Tab-separated table of N, CA and C and ligand atoms in Angstrom:
chain	number	residue	atom	x	y	z
A	1	MET	N	17.527	-26.511	-14.331
A	1	MET	CA	17.609	-25.043	-14.261
A	1	MET	C	16.568	-24.500	-13.267
A	2	ASN	N	16.981	-23.520	-12.473
A	2	ASN	CA	16.050	-22.923	-11.521
A	2	ASN	C	14.971	-22.128	-12.248
A	3	LYS	N	13.735	-22.241	-11.730
A	3	LYS	CA	12.647	-21.442	-12.317
A	3	LYS	C	12.877	-19.975	-11.973
A	4	PRO	N	12.656	-19.023	-12.904
A	4	PRO	CA	12.847	-17.620	-12.532
A	4	PRO	C	11.815	-17.203	-11.485
A	5	LEU	N	12.239	-16.329	-10.582
A	5	LEU	CA	11.334	-15.841	-9.534
A	5	LEU	C	10.318	-14.881	-10.130
A	6	HIS	N	9.082	-14.983	-9.676
A	6	HIS	CA	8.092	-13.972	-10.054
A	6	HIS	C	8.097	-12.922	-8.951
A	7	ILE	N	8.447	-11.714	-9.352
A	7	ILE	CA	8.561	-10.647	-8.361
A	7	ILE	C	7.501	-9.581	-8.643
A	8	GLY	N	6.790	-9.192	-7.605
A	8	GLY	CA	5.760	-8.170	-7.765
A	8	GLY	C	6.059	-6.968	-6.892
A	9	VAL	N	5.677	-5.797	-7.380
A	9	VAL	CA	5.786	-4.586	-6.569
A	9	VAL	C	4.382	-4.068	-6.307
A	10	TYR	N	4.066	-3.841	-5.043
A	10	TYR	CA	2.785	-3.226	-4.678
A	10	TYR	C	3.111	-1.839	-4.132
A	11	PRO	N	2.935	-0.813	-4.968
A	11	PRO	CA	3.316	0.533	-4.542
A	11	PRO	C	2.148	1.313	-3.931
A	12	GLY	N	2.470	2.236	-3.069
A	12	GLY	CA	1.429	3.099	-2.515
A	12	GLY	C	2.030	4.058	-1.517
A	13	THR	N	1.166	4.893	-0.946
A	13	THR	CA	1.631	5.843	0.059
A	13	THR	C	1.488	5.237	1.462
A	14	PHE	N	0.449	4.427	1.635
A	14	PHE	CA	0.212	3.720	2.904
A	14	PHE	C	0.275	4.688	4.090
A	15	ASP	N	-0.559	5.708	4.026
A	15	ASP	CA	-0.508	6.779	5.038
A	15	ASP	C	-1.815	6.843	5.824
A	16	PRO	N	-2.125	5.911	6.681
A	16	PRO	CA	-1.371	4.721	7.065
A	16	PRO	C	-1.925	3.470	6.373
A	17	ILE	N	-1.297	2.331	6.669
A	17	ILE	CA	-1.791	1.048	6.134
A	17	ILE	C	-3.168	0.745	6.725
A	18	THR	N	-4.091	0.306	5.853
A	18	THR	CA	-5.454	-0.039	6.285
A	18	THR	C	-5.694	-1.533	6.070
A	19	PHE	N	-6.856	-2.000	6.508
A	19	PHE	CA	-7.229	-3.405	6.258
A	19	PHE	C	-7.299	-3.674	4.756
A	20	GLY	N	-7.682	-2.645	3.998
A	20	GLY	CA	-7.769	-2.807	2.531
A	20	GLY	C	-6.406	-3.086	1.927
A	21	HIS	N	-5.393	-2.315	2.348
A	21	HIS	CA	-4.030	-2.546	1.860
A	21	HIS	C	-3.561	-3.953	2.261
A	22	PHE	N	-3.834	-4.311	3.516
A	22	PHE	CA	-3.331	-5.596	4.015
A	22	PHE	C	-3.957	-6.750	3.225
A	23	ASP	N	-5.238	-6.581	2.905
A	23	ASP	CA	-5.937	-7.610	2.123
A	23	ASP	C	-5.278	-7.775	0.745
A	24	ILE	N	-4.902	-6.665	0.142
A	24	ILE	CA	-4.251	-6.732	-1.184
A	24	ILE	C	-2.876	-7.414	-1.043
A	25	ILE	N	-2.138	-7.074	0.005
A	25	ILE	CA	-0.825	-7.698	0.220
A	25	ILE	C	-1.006	-9.222	0.329
A	26	GLN	N	-1.968	-9.604	1.164
A	26	GLN	CA	-2.237	-11.017	1.399
A	26	GLN	C	-2.573	-11.740	0.089
A	27	ARG	N	-3.453	-11.132	-0.692
A	27	ARG	CA	-3.895	-11.789	-1.930
A	27	ARG	C	-2.795	-11.780	-2.980
A	28	ALA	N	-1.969	-10.723	-2.972
A	28	ALA	CA	-0.886	-10.632	-3.968
A	28	ALA	C	0.145	-11.738	-3.756
A	29	THR	N	0.279	-12.189	-2.514
A	29	THR	CA	1.286	-13.228	-2.252
A	29	THR	C	0.918	-14.556	-2.933
A	30	ARG	N	-0.335	-14.660	-3.392
A	30	ARG	CA	-0.710	-15.890	-4.122
A	30	ARG	C	-0.223	-15.831	-5.565
A	31	LEU	N	0.213	-14.652	-5.981
A	31	LEU	CA	0.559	-14.489	-7.399
A	31	LEU	C	2.062	-14.444	-7.660
A	32	VAL	N	2.841	-14.178	-6.629
A	32	VAL	CA	4.284	-13.976	-6.841
A	32	VAL	C	5.106	-14.779	-5.827
A	33	ASP	N	6.399	-14.856	-6.097
A	33	ASP	CA	7.305	-15.536	-5.153
A	33	ASP	C	7.899	-14.530	-4.164
A	34	ARG	N	8.009	-13.290	-4.639
A	34	ARG	CA	8.527	-12.233	-3.762
A	34	ARG	C	7.669	-10.980	-3.988
A	35	LEU	N	7.225	-10.384	-2.883
A	35	LEU	CA	6.412	-9.176	-3.008
A	35	LEU	C	7.154	-8.016	-2.362
A	36	ILE	N	7.370	-6.979	-3.153
A	36	ILE	CA	7.995	-5.779	-2.595
A	36	ILE	C	6.867	-4.773	-2.346
A	37	VAL	N	6.676	-4.401	-1.115
A	37	VAL	CA	5.706	-3.341	-0.816
A	37	VAL	C	6.495	-2.040	-0.905
A	38	GLY	N	6.248	-1.287	-1.952
A	38	GLY	CA	6.999	-0.063	-2.216
A	38	GLY	C	6.289	1.131	-1.588
A	39	VAL	N	6.933	1.748	-0.633
A	39	VAL	CA	6.304	2.871	0.068
A	39	VAL	C	6.842	4.173	-0.524
A	40	ALA	N	5.947	4.892	-1.182
A	40	ALA	CA	6.366	6.111	-1.870
A	40	ALA	C	6.636	7.218	-0.862
A	41	THR	N	7.784	7.848	-0.996
A	41	THR	CA	8.130	8.960	-0.112
A	41	THR	C	7.042	10.035	-0.228
A	42	ASN	N	6.630	10.298	-1.462
A	42	ASN	CA	5.466	11.140	-1.763
A	42	ASN	C	5.380	12.450	-0.999
A	43	VAL	N	6.441	13.209	-1.041
A	43	VAL	CA	6.428	14.482	-0.318
A	43	VAL	C	5.352	15.417	-0.865
A	44	GLY	N	5.019	15.237	-2.133
A	44	GLY	CA	3.984	16.065	-2.779
A	44	GLY	C	2.654	15.950	-2.051
A	45	LYS	N	2.383	14.770	-1.462
A	45	LYS	CA	1.099	14.549	-0.780
A	45	LYS	C	1.150	14.958	0.690
A	46	SER	N	2.292	15.481	1.152
A	46	SER	CA	2.495	15.820	2.571
A	46	SER	C	1.908	14.766	3.496
A	47	PRO	N	2.481	13.592	3.523
A	47	PRO	CA	1.905	12.519	4.340
A	47	PRO	C	1.852	12.873	5.831
A	48	LEU	N	0.872	12.292	6.506
A	48	LEU	CA	0.721	12.501	7.952
A	48	LEU	C	1.864	11.805	8.694
A	49	PHE	N	2.262	10.636	8.181
A	49	PHE	CA	3.324	9.862	8.820
A	49	PHE	C	4.581	9.886	7.947
A	50	SER	N	5.730	9.921	8.606
A	50	SER	CA	6.998	9.921	7.872
A	50	SER	C	7.174	8.578	7.164
A	51	ILE	N	8.101	8.544	6.248
A	51	ILE	CA	8.363	7.296	5.519
A	51	ILE	C	8.759	6.176	6.493
A	52	GLU	N	9.564	6.532	7.499
A	52	GLU	CA	9.998	5.516	8.475
A	52	GLU	C	8.790	4.981	9.259
A	53	GLU	N	7.894	5.898	9.653
A	53	GLU	CA	6.719	5.472	10.422
A	53	GLU	C	5.801	4.583	9.582
A	54	ARG	N	5.629	4.953	8.314
A	54	ARG	CA	4.728	4.169	7.457
A	54	ARG	C	5.294	2.767	7.233
A	55	ILE	N	6.612	2.695	7.033
A	55	ILE	CA	7.244	1.382	6.839
A	55	ILE	C	7.117	0.552	8.109
A	56	GLU	N	7.364	1.192	9.247
A	56	GLU	CA	7.307	0.469	10.521
A	56	GLU	C	5.894	-0.094	10.764
A	57	MET	N	4.873	0.696	10.423
A	57	MET	CA	3.500	0.229	10.634
A	57	MET	C	3.195	-0.990	9.756
A	58	ILE	N	3.670	-0.954	8.512
A	58	ILE	CA	3.428	-2.102	7.610
A	58	ILE	C	4.164	-3.336	8.146
A	59	GLU	N	5.422	-3.126	8.552
A	59	GLU	CA	6.201	-4.267	9.062
A	59	GLU	C	5.556	-4.851	10.321
A	60	ASN	N	5.037	-3.971	11.176
A	60	ASN	CA	4.339	-4.434	12.393
A	60	ASN	C	3.147	-5.297	12.047
A	61	GLU	N	2.357	-4.835	11.057
A	61	GLU	CA	1.166	-5.602	10.660
A	61	GLU	C	1.576	-6.979	10.169
A	62	LEU	N	2.680	-7.016	9.410
A	62	LEU	CA	3.134	-8.294	8.847
A	62	LEU	C	3.650	-9.223	9.942
A	63	THR	N	4.234	-8.643	10.989
A	63	THR	CA	4.717	-9.464	12.103
A	63	THR	C	3.541	-9.972	12.931
A	64	LEU	N	2.553	-9.091	13.151
A	64	LEU	CA	1.410	-9.487	13.983
A	64	LEU	C	0.502	-10.490	13.280
A	65	HIS	N	0.443	-10.388	11.942
A	65	HIS	CA	-0.425	-11.295	11.169
A	65	HIS	C	0.395	-11.992	10.101
A	66	PRO	N	1.257	-12.910	10.497
A	66	PRO	CA	2.098	-13.566	9.488
A	66	PRO	C	1.243	-14.331	8.470
A	67	LEU	N	1.658	-14.273	7.232
A	67	LEU	CA	0.876	-14.920	6.181
A	67	LEU	C	1.258	-16.402	6.106
A	68	ALA	N	0.296	-17.199	5.681
A	68	ALA	CA	0.501	-18.651	5.657
A	68	ALA	C	1.571	-19.049	4.626
A	69	SER	N	1.628	-18.327	3.530
A	69	SER	CA	2.553	-18.717	2.460
A	69	SER	C	4.001	-18.358	2.833
A	70	ASP	N	4.953	-18.976	2.150
A	70	ASP	CA	6.347	-18.640	2.449
A	70	ASP	C	6.894	-17.612	1.456
A	71	VAL	N	5.990	-16.845	0.878
A	71	VAL	CA	6.398	-15.784	-0.039
A	71	VAL	C	7.175	-14.723	0.744
A	72	GLU	N	8.260	-14.279	0.144
A	72	GLU	CA	9.082	-13.264	0.802
A	72	GLU	C	8.415	-11.890	0.615
A	73	ILE	N	8.213	-11.185	1.704
A	73	ILE	CA	7.618	-9.840	1.597
A	73	ILE	C	8.643	-8.838	2.112
A	74	ILE	N	8.969	-7.877	1.279
A	74	ILE	CA	9.964	-6.877	1.674
A	74	ILE	C	9.311	-5.499	1.585
A	75	VAL	N	9.442	-4.727	2.633
A	75	VAL	CA	8.866	-3.375	2.627
A	75	VAL	C	10.012	-2.390	2.403
A	76	LYS	N	9.871	-1.555	1.377
A	76	LYS	CA	10.985	-0.666	1.005
A	76	LYS	C	10.477	0.708	0.614
A	77	PRO	N	11.236	1.741	0.946
A	77	PRO	CA	10.835	3.074	0.476
A	77	PRO	C	11.265	3.257	-0.983
A	78	PHE	N	10.590	4.134	-1.703
A	78	PHE	CA	11.122	4.533	-3.009
A	78	PHE	C	10.786	5.980	-3.284
A	79	ASP	N	11.733	6.599	-3.975
A	79	ASP	CA	11.592	8.029	-4.234
A	79	ASP	C	11.958	8.292	-5.692
A	80	SER	N	11.546	7.358	-6.549
A	80	SER	CA	11.911	7.485	-7.957
A	80	SER	C	10.679	7.164	-8.780
A	81	LEU	N	10.855	7.180	-10.082
A	81	LEU	CA	9.763	6.775	-10.960
A	81	LEU	C	9.442	5.313	-10.634
A	82	LEU	N	8.147	5.010	-10.541
A	82	LEU	CA	7.755	3.649	-10.140
A	82	LEU	C	8.372	2.580	-11.057
A	83	VAL	N	8.368	2.825	-12.365
A	83	VAL	CA	8.916	1.792	-13.273
A	83	VAL	C	10.416	1.587	-13.044
A	84	HIS	N	11.122	2.643	-12.652
A	84	HIS	CA	12.552	2.497	-12.365
A	84	HIS	C	12.753	1.656	-11.116
A	85	PHE	N	11.911	1.931	-10.106
A	85	PHE	CA	11.979	1.168	-8.859
A	85	PHE	C	11.685	-0.316	-9.148
A	86	ALA	N	10.619	-0.558	-9.931
A	86	ALA	CA	10.229	-1.940	-10.231
A	86	ALA	C	11.355	-2.664	-10.978
A	87	LYS	N	11.965	-1.981	-11.927
A	87	LYS	CA	13.052	-2.568	-12.711
A	87	LYS	C	14.235	-2.903	-11.807
A	88	GLN	N	14.548	-1.953	-10.937
A	88	GLN	CA	15.659	-2.130	-10.000
A	88	GLN	C	15.436	-3.355	-9.099
A	89	GLU	N	14.154	-3.614	-8.785
A	89	GLU	CA	13.830	-4.761	-7.927
A	89	GLU	C	13.683	-6.050	-8.737
A	90	GLY	N	13.783	-5.950	-10.045
A	90	GLY	CA	13.657	-7.135	-10.909
A	90	GLY	C	12.218	-7.610	-11.045
A	91	ALA	N	11.248	-6.702	-10.819
A	91	ALA	CA	9.833	-7.102	-10.840
A	91	ALA	C	9.291	-7.213	-12.269
A	92	GLN	N	8.377	-8.158	-12.447
A	92	GLN	CA	7.677	-8.292	-13.733
A	92	GLN	C	6.234	-7.789	-13.609
A	93	VAL	N	5.771	-7.644	-12.360
A	93	VAL	CA	4.357	-7.333	-12.132
A	93	VAL	C	4.191	-6.172	-11.153
A	94	LEU	N	3.280	-5.275	-11.516
A	94	LEU	CA	2.894	-4.186	-10.597
A	94	LEU	C	1.511	-4.546	-10.084
A	95	ILE	N	1.341	-4.514	-8.774
A	95	ILE	CA	0.036	-4.847	-8.198
A	95	ILE	C	-0.651	-3.561	-7.768
A	96	ARG	N	-1.911	-3.413	-8.130
A	96	ARG	CA	-2.690	-2.276	-7.640
A	96	ARG	C	-4.052	-2.787	-7.175
A	97	GLY	N	-4.639	-2.082	-6.250
A	97	GLY	CA	-5.978	-2.448	-5.782
A	97	GLY	C	-6.991	-1.533	-6.458
A	98	LEU	N	-8.154	-2.091	-6.783
A	98	LEU	CA	-9.223	-1.283	-7.389
A	98	LEU	C	-10.433	-1.336	-6.481
A	99	ARG	N	-10.833	-0.160	-5.988
A	99	ARG	CA	-11.980	-0.142	-5.096
A	99	ARG	C	-13.277	0.099	-5.867
A	100	ALA	N	-13.380	1.255	-6.484
A	100	ALA	CA	-14.645	1.606	-7.131
A	100	ALA	C	-14.335	2.220	-8.480
A	101	VAL	N	-15.397	2.563	-9.184
A	101	VAL	CA	-15.239	3.170	-10.509
A	101	VAL	C	-14.361	4.421	-10.395
A	102	SER	N	-14.469	5.093	-9.246
A	102	SER	CA	-13.711	6.332	-9.059
A	102	SER	C	-12.202	6.090	-9.104
A	103	ASP	N	-11.745	4.907	-8.750
A	103	ASP	CA	-10.309	4.599	-8.833
A	103	ASP	C	-9.891	4.370	-10.281
A	104	PHE	N	-10.871	3.968	-11.102
A	104	PHE	CA	-10.530	3.399	-12.404
A	104	PHE	C	-9.784	4.358	-13.321
A	105	GLU	N	-10.272	5.591	-13.424
A	105	GLU	CA	-9.697	6.519	-14.391
A	105	GLU	C	-8.207	6.766	-14.122
A	106	TYR	N	-7.905	7.037	-12.850
A	106	TYR	CA	-6.519	7.292	-12.462
A	106	TYR	C	-5.665	6.051	-12.678
A	107	GLU	N	-6.178	4.907	-12.261
A	107	GLU	CA	-5.410	3.656	-12.371
A	107	GLU	C	-5.195	3.278	-13.842
A	108	PHE	N	-6.215	3.508	-14.658
A	108	PHE	CA	-6.152	3.202	-16.088
A	108	PHE	C	-5.054	4.046	-16.742
A	109	GLN	N	-5.034	5.323	-16.385
A	109	GLN	CA	-4.040	6.251	-16.931
A	109	GLN	C	-2.629	5.852	-16.481
A	110	MET	N	-2.528	5.505	-15.202
A	110	MET	CA	-1.226	5.141	-14.663
A	110	MET	C	-0.720	3.847	-15.304
A	111	ALA	N	-1.615	2.862	-15.449
A	111	ALA	CA	-1.200	1.581	-16.041
A	111	ALA	C	-0.749	1.798	-17.485
A	112	GLY	N	-1.482	2.628	-18.224
A	112	GLY	CA	-1.134	2.904	-19.626
A	112	GLY	C	0.206	3.614	-19.729
A	113	THR	N	0.420	4.583	-18.860
A	113	THR	CA	1.672	5.352	-18.874
A	113	THR	C	2.838	4.439	-18.516
A	114	ASN	N	2.658	3.620	-17.494
A	114	ASN	CA	3.733	2.717	-17.083
A	114	ASN	C	4.042	1.694	-18.166
A	115	ARG	N	3.017	1.278	-18.910
A	115	ARG	CA	3.252	0.318	-19.986
A	115	ARG	C	4.088	0.946	-21.109
A	116	LYS	N	3.806	2.245	-21.375
A	116	LYS	CA	4.596	2.965	-22.391
A	116	LYS	C	6.053	3.065	-21.946
A	117	LEU	N	6.224	3.362	-20.647
A	117	LEU	CA	7.584	3.542	-20.124
A	117	LEU	C	8.331	2.215	-20.016
A	118	CYS	N	7.590	1.155	-19.744
A	118	CYS	CA	8.233	-0.141	-19.501
A	118	CYS	C	7.282	-1.266	-19.935
A	119	PRO	N	7.284	-1.594	-21.254
A	119	PRO	CA	6.288	-2.539	-21.787
A	119	PRO	C	6.362	-3.931	-21.172
A	120	GLU	N	7.521	-4.316	-20.619
A	120	GLU	CA	7.607	-5.686	-20.091
A	120	GLU	C	7.042	-5.812	-18.666
A	121	LEU	N	6.655	-4.679	-18.085
A	121	LEU	CA	6.076	-4.703	-16.734
A	121	LEU	C	4.543	-4.727	-16.856
A	122	GLU	N	3.908	-5.751	-16.298
A	122	GLU	CA	2.445	-5.865	-16.385
A	122	GLU	C	1.789	-5.325	-15.114
A	123	THR	N	0.726	-4.533	-15.269
A	123	THR	CA	-0.035	-4.106	-14.094
A	123	THR	C	-1.173	-5.094	-13.863
A	124	VAL	N	-1.283	-5.566	-12.650
A	124	VAL	CA	-2.366	-6.492	-12.301
A	124	VAL	C	-3.239	-5.808	-11.260
A	125	PHE	N	-4.537	-5.758	-11.524
A	125	PHE	CA	-5.466	-5.133	-10.576
A	125	PHE	C	-6.168	-6.198	-9.760
A	126	LEU	N	-6.154	-6.008	-8.456
A	126	LEU	CA	-6.928	-6.886	-7.592
A	126	LEU	C	-8.133	-6.081	-7.114
A	127	VAL	N	-9.308	-6.625	-7.359
A	127	VAL	CA	-10.524	-5.915	-6.970
A	127	VAL	C	-10.682	-6.020	-5.455
A	128	ALA	N	-10.938	-4.880	-4.831
A	128	ALA	CA	-11.056	-4.836	-3.366
A	128	ALA	C	-12.090	-5.840	-2.878
A	129	SER	N	-11.785	-6.483	-1.764
A	129	SER	CA	-12.759	-7.401	-1.163
A	129	SER	C	-13.950	-6.577	-0.679
A	130	GLU	N	-15.118	-7.220	-0.730
A	130	GLU	CA	-16.363	-6.507	-0.431
A	130	GLU	C	-16.302	-5.728	0.884
A	131	SER	N	-15.789	-6.358	1.919
A	131	SER	CA	-15.811	-5.702	3.231
A	131	SER	C	-14.808	-4.557	3.351
A	132	TYR	N	-13.888	-4.428	2.395
A	132	TYR	CA	-12.863	-3.383	2.508
A	132	TYR	C	-12.991	-2.304	1.432
A	133	GLN	N	-14.036	-2.452	0.610
A	133	GLN	CA	-14.173	-1.572	-0.558
A	133	GLN	C	-14.206	-0.082	-0.240
A	134	LEU	N	-14.761	0.236	0.935
A	134	LEU	CA	-14.967	1.660	1.228
A	134	LEU	C	-13.809	2.263	2.004
A	135	ILE	N	-12.796	1.467	2.291
A	135	ILE	CA	-11.700	1.971	3.135
A	135	ILE	C	-10.675	2.722	2.302
A	136	ALA	N	-10.376	3.935	2.722
A	136	ALA	CA	-9.328	4.722	2.064
A	136	ALA	C	-8.548	5.454	3.151
A	137	SER	N	-7.229	5.525	2.972
A	137	SER	CA	-6.391	6.159	3.995
A	137	SER	C	-6.833	7.587	4.293
A	138	ASN	N	-7.217	8.337	3.250
A	138	ASN	CA	-7.573	9.742	3.497
A	138	ASN	C	-8.822	9.851	4.384
A	139	LEU	N	-9.779	8.936	4.204
A	139	LEU	CA	-10.979	8.970	5.052
A	139	LEU	C	-10.630	8.573	6.490
A	140	VAL	N	-9.740	7.593	6.596
A	140	VAL	CA	-9.309	7.157	7.934
A	140	VAL	C	-8.630	8.325	8.667
A	141	ARG	N	-7.823	9.082	7.926
A	141	ARG	CA	-7.152	10.250	8.549
A	141	ARG	C	-8.185	11.282	8.996
A	142	GLU	N	-9.214	11.489	8.182
A	142	GLU	CA	-10.260	12.454	8.540
A	142	GLU	C	-10.994	12.019	9.807
A	143	ILE	N	-11.310	10.719	9.866
A	143	ILE	CA	-12.021	10.194	11.047
A	143	ILE	C	-11.162	10.416	12.293
A	144	ALA	N	-9.871	10.114	12.176
A	144	ALA	CA	-8.972	10.257	13.329
A	144	ALA	C	-8.831	11.724	13.724
A	145	ARG	N	-8.776	12.608	12.721
A	145	ARG	CA	-8.621	14.047	12.997
A	145	ARG	C	-9.749	14.544	13.906
A	146	TYR	N	-10.977	14.002	13.664
A	146	TYR	CA	-12.124	14.454	14.462
A	146	TYR	C	-12.477	13.449	15.564
A	147	LYS	N	-11.462	12.689	15.967
A	147	LYS	CA	-11.575	11.785	17.124
A	147	LYS	C	-12.617	10.684	16.967
A	148	GLY	N	-12.856	10.273	15.729
A	148	GLY	CA	-13.770	9.149	15.507
A	148	GLY	C	-13.033	7.834	15.695
A	149	ASP	N	-13.808	6.764	15.675
A	149	ASP	CA	-13.241	5.431	15.878
A	149	ASP	C	-12.751	4.877	14.532
A	150	THR	N	-11.449	4.632	14.458
A	150	THR	CA	-10.895	4.146	13.176
A	150	THR	C	-10.718	2.621	13.176
A	151	THR	N	-11.064	1.970	14.307
A	151	THR	CA	-10.773	0.524	14.387
A	151	THR	C	-11.558	-0.360	13.402
A	152	PRO	N	-12.670	0.118	12.803
A	152	PRO	CA	-13.249	-0.743	11.754
A	152	PRO	C	-12.373	-0.795	10.496
A	153	PHE	N	-11.404	0.118	10.396
A	153	PHE	CA	-10.657	0.252	9.135
A	153	PHE	C	-9.171	-0.074	9.244
A	154	VAL	N	-8.633	0.116	10.440
A	154	VAL	CA	-7.203	-0.130	10.653
A	154	VAL	C	-7.024	-0.939	11.935
A	155	SER	N	-5.837	-1.513	12.106
A	155	SER	CA	-5.581	-2.324	13.301
A	155	SER	C	-5.527	-1.425	14.539
A	156	PRO	N	-5.703	-1.987	15.738
A	156	PRO	CA	-5.642	-1.175	16.957
A	156	PRO	C	-4.305	-0.439	17.081
A	157	GLN	N	-3.224	-1.048	16.612
A	157	GLN	CA	-1.892	-0.411	16.691
A	157	GLN	C	-1.853	0.847	15.825
A	158	VAL	N	-2.401	0.738	14.619
A	158	VAL	CA	-2.410	1.896	13.714
A	158	VAL	C	-3.380	2.962	14.256
A	159	ALA	N	-4.520	2.515	14.779
A	159	ALA	CA	-5.503	3.454	15.337
A	159	ALA	C	-4.860	4.285	16.453
A	160	GLU	N	-4.049	3.629	17.273
A	160	GLU	CA	-3.379	4.314	18.378
A	160	GLU	C	-2.384	5.348	17.845
A	161	LYS	N	-1.677	4.961	16.800
A	161	LYS	CA	-0.694	5.890	16.217
A	161	LYS	C	-1.406	7.118	15.628
A	162	LEU	N	-2.575	6.879	15.032
A	162	LEU	CA	-3.344	7.995	14.459
A	162	LEU	C	-3.790	8.949	15.566
A	163	GLU	N	-4.310	8.351	16.632
A	163	GLU	CA	-4.809	9.159	17.748
A	163	GLU	C	-3.672	10.014	18.318
A	164	LYS	N	-2.524	9.374	18.500
A	164	LYS	CA	-1.360	10.070	19.065
A	164	LYS	C	-0.908	11.199	18.155
A	165	ARG	N	-0.872	10.911	16.838
A	165	ARG	CA	-0.390	11.920	15.897
A	165	ARG	C	-1.267	13.172	15.919
A	166	PHE	N	-2.593	12.979	15.987
A	166	PHE	CA	-3.455	14.158	15.992
A	166	PHE	C	-3.385	14.909	17.311
A	167	LEU	N	-3.117	14.195	18.395
A	167	LEU	CA	-2.919	14.885	19.676
A	167	LEU	C	-1.655	15.738	19.601
A	168	GLU	N	-0.596	15.170	19.002
A	168	GLU	CA	0.674	15.902	18.868
A	168	GLU	C	0.484	17.154	18.006
A	169	LEU	N	-0.387	17.031	16.994
A	169	LEU	CA	-0.586	18.163	16.088
A	169	LEU	C	-1.364	19.290	16.748
A	170	ILE	N	-2.198	18.918	17.738
A	170	ILE	CA	-2.998	19.943	18.425
A	170	ILE	C	-2.122	20.695	19.433
A	171	TYR	N	-1.296	19.916	20.168
A	171	TYR	CA	-0.543	20.570	21.260
A	171	TYR	C	0.844	20.981	20.814
B	201	ADP	P1	-1.715	5.965	-3.665
B	201	ADP	O1	-1.071	7.097	-2.965
B	201	ADP	O2	-0.953	5.392	-4.815
B	201	ADP	O3	-3.193	6.157	-3.975
B	201	ADP	P2	-2.524	4.283	-1.507
B	201	ADP	O4	-1.658	4.035	-0.341
B	201	ADP	O5	-3.736	5.080	-1.287
B	201	ADP	O6	-1.609	4.816	-2.627
B	201	ADP	O7	-2.984	2.906	-2.132
B	201	ADP	C1	-2.101	1.992	-2.723
B	201	ADP	C2	-2.859	0.996	-3.530
B	201	ADP	O8	-3.740	0.277	-2.683
B	201	ADP	C3	-3.727	1.599	-4.631
B	201	ADP	O9	-3.701	0.716	-5.746
B	201	ADP	C4	-5.092	1.624	-4.024
B	201	ADP	O10	-6.103	1.538	-5.015
B	201	ADP	C5	-5.050	0.358	-3.188
B	201	ADP	N1	-6.002	0.407	-2.094
B	201	ADP	C6	-6.114	1.353	-1.138
B	201	ADP	N2	-7.135	1.065	-0.286
B	201	ADP	C7	-7.668	-0.097	-0.733
B	201	ADP	C8	-8.776	-0.928	-0.313
B	201	ADP	N3	-9.549	-0.577	0.710
B	201	ADP	N4	-9.029	-2.062	-1.007
B	201	ADP	C9	-8.273	-2.376	-2.078
B	201	ADP	N5	-7.233	-1.637	-2.548
B	201	ADP	C10	-6.945	-0.520	-1.887
């Protein structure tokens, strides 16, 4: 009999993808056979980049830095309740990254709520790697808005897209 696949969903806004997100993707592939990177449409947060742009940036990063494992990574948009999306994808595990104590309260609440909604789905937290702990998409956007250097936090391709987007917003 075939072993059942372990499927994980790593959800987020990824506006844009940072080294911190990429590190979590990389590490999550050690835990599952298939990883779905779920990109939340998240219109409520008025993202800087469209859903298509955010997906394209993640896919680019994955192409430029292919992972050693043969785990299947699929990048997909979702615009529904996270537990519904995870169920639809056949996932047993939700992956989240934890940076600092400040992330904890929100993540704790979300994990508890998702467990109530779908008890068979487990949330797994990966603690941010030391060098990426301080990286957050919102800070990266702020740095780019004021023409700072974002390359310590995102790839040169993403940094270029940020620079271009803020130029477009000015003119
Ligand atoms: P959300 O809109 O859900 O906060 P994000 O795109 O900001 O989504 O982040 C998605 C997930 O990635 C969250 O679990 C977040 O904690 C995690 N994450 C973001 N940045 C980092 C980082 N630098 N290191 C580890 N995890 C991170």
